[in-house]
Every structure is written in C-alpha cells, then in structure tokens.
PDB file of N, CA and C in Angstrom:
ATOM      1  N   MET A 794      -1.375 -72.439  46.787  1.00 67.00           N
ATOM      2  CA  MET A 794      -2.408 -71.828  47.554  1.00 67.00           C
ATOM      3  C   MET A 794      -1.797 -71.261  48.858  1.00 67.00           C
ATOM      4  N   VAL A 795      -2.247 -69.811  49.223  1.00 70.00           N
ATOM      5  CA  VAL A 795      -1.884 -69.047  50.302  1.00 70.00           C
ATOM      6  C   VAL A 795      -3.121 -68.553  50.988  1.00 70.00           C
ATOM      7  N   THR A 796      -3.366 -68.901  52.183  1.00 69.00           N
ATOM      8  CA  THR A 796      -4.404 -68.298  52.894  1.00 69.00           C
ATOM      9  C   THR A 796      -4.004 -67.174  53.784  1.00 69.00           C
ATOM     10  N   CYS A 797      -4.845 -66.264  54.006  1.00 66.00           N
ATOM     11  CA  CYS A 797      -4.687 -65.293  55.017  1.00 66.00           C
ATOM     12  C   CYS A 797      -5.675 -65.004  55.976  1.00 66.00           C
ATOM     13  N   CYS A 798      -5.329 -65.121  57.069  1.00 65.00           N
ATOM     14  CA  CYS A 798      -6.449 -64.978  58.285  1.00 65.00           C
ATOM     15  C   CYS A 798      -5.863 -64.285  59.545  1.00 65.00           C
ATOM     16  N   GLY A 799      -6.755 -63.434  60.242  1.00 62.00           N
ATOM     17  CA  GLY A 799      -6.285 -62.845  61.248  1.00 62.00           C
ATOM     18  C   GLY A 799      -5.391 -61.636  61.253  1.00 62.00           C
ATOM     19  N   ASN A 800      -5.892 -60.758  60.379  1.00 59.00           N
ATOM     20  CA  ASN A 800      -5.057 -59.551  60.259  1.00 59.00           C
ATOM     21  C   ASN A 800      -5.759 -58.490  61.444  1.00 59.00           C
ATOM     22  N   ALA A 801      -5.098 -58.676  62.461  1.00 62.00           N
ATOM     23  CA  ALA A 801      -5.704 -58.022  63.818  1.00 62.00           C
ATOM     24  C   ALA A 801      -5.615 -56.446  63.587  1.00 62.00           C
ATOM     25  N   SER A 802      -4.421 -56.064  63.092  1.00 65.00           N
ATOM     26  CA  SER A 802      -4.292 -54.385  63.126  1.00 65.00           C
ATOM     27  C   SER A 802      -5.068 -53.704  61.947  1.00 65.00           C
ATOM     28  N   SER A 803      -5.201 -54.388  60.876  1.00 69.00           N
ATOM     29  CA  SER A 803      -6.061 -53.883  59.796  1.00 69.00           C
ATOM     30  C   SER A 803      -6.251 -55.003  58.739  1.00 69.00           C
ATOM     31  N   GLY A 804      -6.930 -54.580  57.772  1.00 68.00           N
ATOM     32  CA  GLY A 804      -7.289 -55.266  56.575  1.00 68.00           C
ATOM     33  C   GLY A 804      -6.186 -55.236  55.514  1.00 68.00           C
ATOM     34  N   ASP A 805      -5.250 -54.455  55.624  1.00 72.00           N
ATOM     35  CA  ASP A 805      -4.261 -54.039  54.566  1.00 72.00           C
ATOM     36  C   ASP A 805      -3.515 -55.340  54.453  1.00 72.00           C
ATOM     37  N   LEU A 806      -3.032 -55.547  53.232  1.00 71.00           N
ATOM     38  CA  LEU A 806      -2.068 -56.679  52.780  1.00 71.00           C
ATOM     39  C   LEU A 806      -1.202 -56.169  51.668  1.00 71.00           C
ATOM     40  N   PRO A 807      -0.200 -55.336  52.118  1.00 76.00           N
ATOM     41  CA  PRO A 807       0.738 -54.644  51.272  1.00 76.00           C
ATOM     42  C   PRO A 807       1.646 -55.505  50.519  1.00 76.00           C
ATOM     43  N   LEU A 808       1.229 -55.906  49.325  1.00 78.00           N
ATOM     44  CA  LEU A 808       1.976 -56.873  48.594  1.00 78.00           C
ATOM     45  C   LEU A 808       1.643 -56.701  47.115  1.00 78.00           C
ATOM     46  N   THR A 809       2.515 -57.183  46.141  1.00 83.00           N
ATOM     47  CA  THR A 809       2.239 -57.391  44.741  1.00 83.00           C
ATOM     48  C   THR A 809       1.493 -58.669  44.424  1.00 83.00           C
ATOM     49  N   VAL A 810       0.661 -58.816  43.487  1.00 80.00           N
ATOM     50  CA  VAL A 810      -0.133 -60.101  43.026  1.00 80.00           C
ATOM     51  C   VAL A 810       0.861 -60.744  42.143  1.00 80.00           C
ATOM     52  N   TYR A 811       1.796 -60.193  41.634  1.00 86.00           N
ATOM     53  CA  TYR A 811       2.672 -60.758  40.534  1.00 86.00           C
ATOM     54  C   TYR A 811       3.222 -62.254  40.849  1.00 86.00           C
ATOM     55  N   PRO A 812       3.738 -62.227  42.049  1.00 83.00           N
ATOM     56  CA  PRO A 812       4.259 -63.646  42.417  1.00 83.00           C
ATOM     57  C   PRO A 812       3.128 -64.653  42.420  1.00 83.00           C
ATOM     58  N   PHE A 813       1.892 -64.507  42.662  1.00 81.00           N
ATOM     59  CA  PHE A 813       0.902 -65.362  42.833  1.00 81.00           C
ATOM     60  C   PHE A 813       0.372 -65.550  41.261  1.00 81.00           C
ATOM     61  N   ILE A 814       0.293 -64.559  40.434  1.00 85.00           N
ATOM     62  CA  ILE A 814       0.074 -64.708  39.142  1.00 85.00           C
ATOM     63  C   ILE A 814       1.146 -65.549  38.212  1.00 85.00           C
ATOM     64  N   LEU A 815       2.356 -65.311  38.458  1.00 88.00           N
ATOM     65  CA  LEU A 815       3.286 -66.016  37.850  1.00 88.00           C
ATOM     66  C   LEU A 815       3.393 -67.437  38.053  1.00 88.00           C
ATOM     67  N   ARG A 816       3.016 -67.917  39.392  1.00 85.00           N
ATOM     68  CA  ARG A 816       2.993 -69.219  39.833  1.00 85.00           C
ATOM     69  C   ARG A 816       1.635 -69.953  39.957  1.00 85.00           C
ATOM     70  N   GLY A 817       0.682 -69.189  39.469  1.00 87.00           N
ATOM     71  CA  GLY A 817      -0.696 -69.765  39.286  1.00 87.00           C
ATOM     72  C   GLY A 817      -0.971 -69.986  40.581  1.00 87.00           C
ATOM     73  N   ALA A 818      -0.746 -69.457  41.660  1.00 85.00           N
ATOM     74  CA  ALA A 818      -1.209 -69.621  43.135  1.00 85.00           C
ATOM     75  C   ALA A 818      -2.335 -68.736  43.485  1.00 85.00           C
ATOM     76  N   HIS A 819      -3.263 -69.291  44.364  1.00 82.00           N
ATOM     77  CA  HIS A 819      -4.336 -68.476  44.989  1.00 82.00           C
ATOM     78  C   HIS A 819      -4.058 -67.905  46.298  1.00 82.00           C
ATOM     79  N   LEU A 820      -4.532 -66.505  46.343  1.00 79.00           N
ATOM     80  CA  LEU A 820      -4.444 -65.957  47.563  1.00 79.00           C
ATOM     81  C   LEU A 820      -5.939 -65.911  48.148  1.00 79.00           C
ATOM     82  N   ILE A 821      -6.242 -66.688  49.179  1.00 78.00           N
ATOM     83  CA  ILE A 821      -7.406 -66.910  49.828  1.00 78.00           C
ATOM     84  C   ILE A 821      -7.746 -66.251  51.208  1.00 78.00           C
ATOM     85  N   GLY A 822      -8.679 -65.165  51.276  1.00 74.00           N
ATOM     86  CA  GLY A 822      -8.604 -64.491  52.663  1.00 74.00           C
ATOM     87  C   GLY A 822      -9.760 -65.334  53.269  1.00 74.00           C
ATOM     88  N   VAL A 823      -9.371 -65.427  54.501  1.00 74.00           N
ATOM     89  CA  VAL A 823     -10.401 -66.202  55.567  1.00 74.00           C
ATOM     90  C   VAL A 823     -11.067 -65.208  56.573  1.00 74.00           C
ATOM     91  N   TYR A 824     -12.348 -65.198  56.336  1.00 76.00           N
ATOM     92  CA  TYR A 824     -13.161 -64.062  57.114  1.00 76.00           C
ATOM     93  C   TYR A 824     -13.597 -65.023  58.291  1.00 76.00           C
ATOM     94  N   SER A 825     -13.054 -64.935  59.413  1.00 78.00           N
ATOM     95  CA  SER A 825     -13.406 -65.992  60.603  1.00 78.00           C
ATOM     96  C   SER A 825     -14.335 -65.201  61.590  1.00 78.00           C
ATOM     97  N   ALA A 826     -14.680 -63.912  61.336  1.00 80.00           N
ATOM     98  CA  ALA A 826     -15.440 -63.219  62.300  1.00 80.00           C
ATOM     99  C   ALA A 826     -16.826 -63.840  62.684  1.00 80.00           C
ATOM    100  N   ASN A 827     -17.428 -64.575  61.807  1.00 83.00           N
ATOM    101  CA  ASN A 827     -18.788 -65.042  61.915  1.00 83.00           C
ATOM    102  C   ASN A 827     -18.640 -66.486  61.982  1.00 83.00           C
ATOM    103  N   CYS A 828     -17.496 -67.047  62.210  1.00 86.00           N
ATOM    104  CA  CYS A 828     -17.373 -68.501  62.287  1.00 86.00           C
ATOM    105  C   CYS A 828     -17.834 -68.862  63.765  1.00 86.00           C
ATOM    106  N   PRO A 829     -18.642 -69.816  63.951  1.00 92.00           N
ATOM    107  CA  PRO A 829     -19.139 -70.291  65.216  1.00 92.00           C
ATOM    108  C   PRO A 829     -18.071 -70.717  66.069  1.00 92.00           C
ATOM    109  N   MET A 830     -18.250 -70.386  67.478  1.00 93.00           N
ATOM    110  CA  MET A 830     -17.168 -70.761  68.359  1.00 93.00           C
ATOM    111  C   MET A 830     -16.897 -72.345  68.428  1.00 93.00           C
ATOM    112  N   VAL A 831     -17.985 -73.179  68.225  1.00 95.00           N
ATOM    113  CA  VAL A 831     -17.548 -74.642  67.981  1.00 95.00           C
ATOM    114  C   VAL A 831     -16.657 -75.042  67.138  1.00 95.00           C
ATOM    115  N   LYS A 832     -16.902 -74.471  65.977  1.00 93.00           N
ATOM    116  CA  LYS A 832     -15.782 -74.623  64.826  1.00 93.00           C
ATOM    117  C   LYS A 832     -14.434 -73.971  65.236  1.00 93.00           C
ATOM    118  N   ARG A 833     -14.322 -72.850  65.792  1.00 90.00           N
ATOM    119  CA  ARG A 833     -13.227 -72.383  66.234  1.00 90.00           C
ATOM    120  C   ARG A 833     -12.487 -73.167  67.289  1.00 90.00           C
ATOM    121  N   LEU A 834     -13.254 -73.551  68.072  1.00 94.00           N
ATOM    122  CA  LEU A 834     -12.417 -74.569  69.049  1.00 94.00           C
ATOM    123  C   LEU A 834     -11.936 -75.606  68.418  1.00 94.00           C
ATOM    124  N   GLU A 835     -12.563 -76.194  67.589  1.00 95.00           N
ATOM    125  CA  GLU A 835     -12.212 -77.502  66.818  1.00 95.00           C
ATOM    126  C   GLU A 835     -10.807 -77.137  66.098  1.00 95.00           C
ATOM    127  N   VAL A 836     -10.823 -76.145  65.365  1.00 89.00           N
ATOM    128  CA  VAL A 836      -9.414 -75.613  64.694  1.00 89.00           C
ATOM    129  C   VAL A 836      -8.391 -75.330  65.583  1.00 89.00           C
ATOM    130  N   TRP A 837      -8.565 -74.619  66.686  1.00 89.00           N
ATOM    131  CA  TRP A 837      -7.650 -74.306  67.693  1.00 89.00           C
ATOM    132  C   TRP A 837      -7.058 -75.699  68.289  1.00 89.00           C
ATOM    133  N   ASN A 838      -7.901 -76.530  68.613  1.00 95.00           N
ATOM    134  CA  ASN A 838      -7.350 -77.905  69.162  1.00 95.00           C
ATOM    135  C   ASN A 838      -6.513 -78.514  68.073  1.00 95.00           C
ATOM    136  N   LYS A 839      -6.858 -78.628  66.973  1.00 94.00           N
ATOM    137  CA  LYS A 839      -6.030 -79.006  65.838  1.00 94.00           C
ATOM    138  C   LYS A 839      -4.701 -78.447  65.787  1.00 94.00           C
ATOM    139  N   LEU A 840      -4.965 -77.134  65.594  1.00 88.00           N
ATOM    140  CA  LEU A 840      -3.455 -76.381  65.501  1.00 88.00           C
ATOM    141  C   LEU A 840      -2.498 -76.503  66.771  1.00 88.00           C
ATOM    142  N   ALA A 841      -3.187 -76.871  67.961  1.00 91.00           N
ATOM    143  CA  ALA A 841      -2.375 -77.274  69.119  1.00 91.00           C
ATOM    144  C   ALA A 841      -2.125 -78.683  69.241  1.00 91.00           C
ATOM    145  N   GLY A 842      -2.643 -79.514  68.303  1.00 94.00           N
ATOM    146  CA  GLY A 842      -2.311 -80.705  68.282  1.00 94.00           C
ATOM    147  C   GLY A 842      -1.843 -81.396  67.293  1.00 94.00           C
ATOM    148  N   GLU A 843      -2.689 -82.099  66.071  1.00 95.00           N
ATOM    149  CA  GLU A 843      -2.249 -82.868  65.149  1.00 95.00           C
ATOM    150  C   GLU A 843      -1.668 -81.949  63.926  1.00 95.00           C
ATOM    151  N   TRP A 844      -2.162 -80.656  63.974  1.00 90.00           N
ATOM    152  CA  TRP A 844      -1.489 -79.668  62.899  1.00 90.00           C
ATOM    153  C   TRP A 844      -0.190 -78.709  63.697  1.00 90.00           C
ATOM    154  N   LYS A 845       0.074 -78.947  64.747  1.00 89.00           N
ATOM    155  CA  LYS A 845       1.051 -78.397  65.483  1.00 89.00           C
ATOM    156  C   LYS A 845       2.467 -78.307  64.732  1.00 89.00           C
ATOM    157  N   LEU A 846       2.994 -77.054  64.406  1.00 82.00           N
ATOM    158  CA  LEU A 846       4.392 -76.916  63.662  1.00 82.00           C
ATOM    159  C   LEU A 846       5.406 -77.180  64.379  1.00 82.00           C
ATOM    160  N   ASP A 847       6.346 -77.917  64.022  1.00 81.00           N
ATOM    161  CA  ASP A 847       7.750 -77.978  64.711  1.00 81.00           C
ATOM    162  C   ASP A 847       8.627 -76.699  64.657  1.00 81.00           C
ATOM    163  N   LEU A 848       8.372 -75.620  65.347  1.00 75.00           N
ATOM    164  CA  LEU A 848       8.675 -74.263  65.032  1.00 75.00           C
ATOM    165  C   LEU A 848      10.470 -74.323  65.184  1.00 75.00           C
ATOM    166  N   ALA A 849      10.894 -75.294  65.841  1.00 74.00           N
ATOM    167  CA  ALA A 849      12.454 -75.409  65.835  1.00 74.00           C
ATOM    168  C   ALA A 849      13.061 -75.572  64.476  1.00 74.00           C
ATOM    169  N   SER A 850      12.255 -76.227  63.678  1.00 77.00           N
ATOM    170  CA  SER A 850      12.703 -76.716  62.483  1.00 77.00           C
ATOM    171  C   SER A 850      12.827 -75.580  61.290  1.00 77.00           C
ATOM    172  N   ILE A 851      12.080 -74.422  61.594  1.00 80.00           N
ATOM    173  CA  ILE A 851      11.954 -73.276  60.712  1.00 80.00           C
ATOM    174  C   ILE A 851      12.369 -72.040  61.253  1.00 80.00           C
ATOM    175  N   CYS A 852      12.734 -71.938  62.665  1.00 86.00           N
ATOM    176  CA  CYS A 852      13.134 -70.886  63.261  1.00 86.00           C
ATOM    177  C   CYS A 852      13.784 -70.984  64.511  1.00 86.00           C
ATOM    178  N   ARG A 853      14.280 -70.043  65.116  1.00 86.00           N
ATOM    179  CA  ARG A 853      14.849 -70.063  66.572  1.00 86.00           C
ATOM    180  C   ARG A 853      13.982 -69.581  67.466  1.00 86.00           C
ATOM    181  N   VAL A 854      13.743 -70.557  68.491  1.00 86.00           N
ATOM    182  CA  VAL A 854      12.889 -70.395  69.508  1.00 86.00           C
ATOM    183  C   VAL A 854      13.482 -69.653  70.684  1.00 86.00           C
ATOM    184  N   VAL A 855      13.084 -68.658  71.273  1.00 90.00           N
ATOM    185  CA  VAL A 855      13.781 -67.940  72.471  1.00 90.00           C
ATOM    186  C   VAL A 855      12.804 -67.832  73.591  1.00 90.00           C
ATOM    187  N   ARG A 856      13.414 -68.054  74.789  1.00 91.00           N
ATOM    188  CA  ARG A 856      12.428 -67.782  76.053  1.00 91.00           C
ATOM    189  C   ARG A 856      12.211 -66.405  76.418  1.00 91.00           C
ATOM    190  N   LEU A 857      11.253 -65.959  76.975  1.00 89.00           N
ATOM    191  CA  LEU A 857      10.979 -64.550  77.191  1.00 89.00           C
ATOM    192  C   LEU A 857      12.191 -63.832  77.956  1.00 89.00           C
ATOM    193  N   GLY A 858      12.989 -64.581  78.761  1.00 90.00           N
ATOM    194  CA  GLY A 858      14.174 -64.106  79.739  1.00 90.00           C
ATOM    195  C   GLY A 858      15.132 -64.108  78.607  1.00 90.00           C
ATOM    196  N   GLU A 859      15.499 -64.630  77.399  1.00 91.00           N
ATOM    197  CA  GLU A 859      16.437 -64.509  76.575  1.00 91.00           C
ATOM    198  C   GLU A 859      16.196 -63.231  75.558  1.00 91.00           C
ATOM    199  N   LEU A 860      15.034 -62.621  75.613  1.00 91.00           N
ATOM    200  CA  LEU A 860      14.646 -61.807  74.431  1.00 91.00           C
ATOM    201  C   LEU A 860      15.346 -60.661  74.355  1.00 91.00           C
ATOM    202  N   GLY A 861      15.882 -60.222  75.501  1.00 93.00           N
ATOM    203  CA  GLY A 861      16.895 -58.838  75.540  1.00 93.00           C
ATOM    204  C   GLY A 861      18.123 -59.240  74.720  1.00 93.00           C
ATOM    205  N   ALA A 862      18.735 -60.413  74.812  1.00 93.00           N
ATOM    206  CA  ALA A 862      19.981 -60.682  74.195  1.00 93.00           C
ATOM    207  C   ALA A 862      19.485 -60.943  72.774  1.00 93.00           C
ATOM    208  N   ALA A 863      18.465 -61.401  72.326  1.00 92.00           N
ATOM    209  CA  ALA A 863      18.152 -61.793  71.196  1.00 92.00           C
ATOM    210  C   ALA A 863      17.927 -60.371  70.206  1.00 92.00           C
ATOM    211  N   ILE A 864      17.108 -59.519  70.935  1.00 93.00           N
ATOM    212  CA  ILE A 864      17.082 -58.285  70.265  1.00 93.00           C
ATOM    213  C   ILE A 864      18.254 -57.364  69.923  1.00 93.00           C
ATOM    214  N   GLU A 865      19.188 -57.462  70.924  1.00 94.00           N
ATOM    215  CA  GLU A 865      20.468 -56.863  70.786  1.00 94.00           C
ATOM    216  C   GLU A 865      21.204 -57.471  69.647  1.00 94.00           C
ATOM    217  N   ALA A 866      21.004 -58.857  69.447  1.00 92.00           N
ATOM    218  CA  ALA A 866      21.729 -59.583  68.433  1.00 92.00           C
ATOM    219  C   ALA A 866      21.044 -59.072  67.029  1.00 92.00           C
ATOM    220  N   MET A 867      19.780 -58.859  67.018  1.00 90.00           N
ATOM    221  CA  MET A 867      19.140 -58.529  65.780  1.00 90.00           C
ATOM    222  C   MET A 867      19.687 -57.027  65.376  1.00 90.00           C
ATOM    223  N   LEU A 868      19.612 -56.180  66.525  1.00 93.00           N
ATOM    224  CA  LEU A 868      20.015 -54.703  66.168  1.00 93.00           C
ATOM    225  C   LEU A 868      21.440 -54.705  65.675  1.00 93.00           C
ATOM    226  N   THR A 869      22.302 -55.517  66.220  1.00 94.00           N
ATOM    227  CA  THR A 869      23.808 -55.512  65.733  1.00 94.00           C
ATOM    228  C   THR A 869      23.996 -56.486  64.332  1.00 94.00           C
ATOM    229  N   GLY A 870      23.275 -56.933  64.042  1.00 91.00           N
ATOM    230  CA  GLY A 870      23.220 -57.645  62.725  1.00 91.00           C
ATOM    231  C   GLY A 870      23.975 -59.116  62.858  1.00 91.00           C
ATOM    232  N   GLN A 871      23.703 -59.465  64.118  1.00 91.00           N
ATOM    233  CA  GLN A 871      24.315 -60.943  64.454  1.00 91.00           C
ATOM    234  C   GLN A 871      23.446 -61.909  64.508  1.00 91.00           C
ATOM    235  N   SER A 872      22.184 -61.871  63.909  1.00 87.00           N
ATOM    236  CA  SER A 872      21.159 -62.854  63.748  1.00 87.00           C
ATOM    237  C   SER A 872      20.529 -62.743  62.307  1.00 87.00           C
ATOM    238  N   LYS A 873      20.060 -63.942  62.050  1.00 83.00           N
ATOM    239  CA  LYS A 873      19.311 -64.158  60.772  1.00 83.00           C
ATOM    240  C   LYS A 873      18.193 -65.119  60.901  1.00 83.00           C
ATOM    241  N   GLY A 874      17.322 -65.107  60.087  1.00 83.00           N
ATOM    242  CA  GLY A 874      16.046 -65.973  60.060  1.00 83.00           C
ATOM    243  C   GLY A 874      14.907 -65.537  60.964  1.00 83.00           C
ATOM    244  N   ARG A 875      14.069 -66.338  61.336  1.00 84.00           N
ATOM    245  CA  ARG A 875      12.811 -66.134  62.169  1.00 84.00           C
ATOM    246  C   ARG A 875      13.124 -66.431  63.617  1.00 84.00           C
ATOM    247  N   TRP A 876      12.562 -65.771  64.453  1.00 86.00           N
ATOM    248  CA  TRP A 876      12.449 -65.973  65.946  1.00 86.00           C
ATOM    249  C   TRP A 876      11.104 -66.066  66.521  1.00 86.00           C
ATOM    250  N   VAL A 877      11.054 -66.902  67.390  1.00 85.00           N
ATOM    251  CA  VAL A 877       9.472 -67.041  67.900  1.00 85.00           C
ATOM    252  C   VAL A 877       9.804 -67.051  69.609  1.00 85.00           C
ATOM    253  N   VAL A 878       9.090 -66.159  70.197  1.00 88.00           N
ATOM    254  CA  VAL A 878       9.261 -65.918  71.758  1.00 88.00           C
ATOM    255  C   VAL A 878       8.289 -67.051  72.200  1.00 88.00           C
ATOM    256  N   ASP A 879       8.895 -67.857  73.094  1.00 86.00           N
ATOM    257  CA  ASP A 879       8.312 -68.803  73.857  1.00 86.00           C
ATOM    258  C   ASP A 879       7.543 -68.166  75.262  1.00 86.00           C
ATOM    259  N   LEU A 880       6.359 -68.105  75.385  1.00 84.00           N
ATOM    260  CA  LEU A 880       5.823 -67.331  76.368  1.00 84.00           C
ATOM    261  C   LEU A 880       5.370 -68.340  77.569  1.00 84.00           C
ATOM    262  N   GLU A 881       5.616 -69.404  77.488  1.00 77.00           N
ATOM    263  CA  GLU A 881       5.173 -70.681  78.350  1.00 77.00           C
ATOM    264  C   GLU A 881       5.553 -70.184  79.896  1.00 77.00           C
ATOM    265  N   GLU A 882       6.832 -69.622  80.094  1.00 63.00           N
ATOM    266  CA  GLU A 882       7.316 -69.339  81.364  1.00 63.00           C
ATOM    267  C   GLU A 882       6.564 -67.990  81.871  1.00 63.00           C
ATOM    268  N   ALA A 883       6.038 -67.313  80.924  1.00 56.00           N
ATOM    269  CA  ALA A 883       5.227 -66.152  81.373  1.00 56.00           C
ATOM    270  C   ALA A 883       3.939 -66.347  81.974  1.00 56.00           C
ATOM    271  N   VAL A 884       3.241 -67.609  81.730  1.00 52.00           N
ATOM    272  CA  VAL A 884       1.919 -67.841  81.945  1.00 52.00           C
ATOM    273  C   VAL A 884       1.834 -68.217  83.300  1.00 52.00           C
TER     274      VAL A 884
END
C-alpha cells in the first residue's frame, strides 16, 4: 500500500500504474484539507515523536551551511542517494 498526501504544487502525480498493478499494491490518496485541526495536530505530534523516521539510515543529512558543497557535489556527479537539509540552525 502506498499513500500520497500533500501535493502542494499541484494534484498531478505523473507515473504509471503498472508497478502497482503488477505487485497488487494500492495507491491511496489522502485529502487532508477538510481534516479537523485537532486530528492534524495529533498526527503531526506522532510524526515528530513515535513515528519519526531515522533519516540518517536512509539518506544523508546536511546542515544549511553545508548545502553549497552538497549541491556542487550533486552537479559534478560526486554524490548519490537522497539528501535532507537540516534547517534546525536556520530557525
């Protein structure tokens, strides 16, 4: 099962459905615009707590100050995988 929520720029999802069909998977869209704020806060708190992902295990985390070097590495083909920018220092 795959869920899709929060397509901020548009409702487009440019993909083929064949991988879902071949694997018997379901693509479920989540329409959260009418979700009550109490429920949203509950989910956001879980995402920040018990459901929080260990991003370091699935990608490289870079601080905002390291972003220039990270982008340069991407543009020159010296990097691979996923990158997440840690904005903690920017707040």
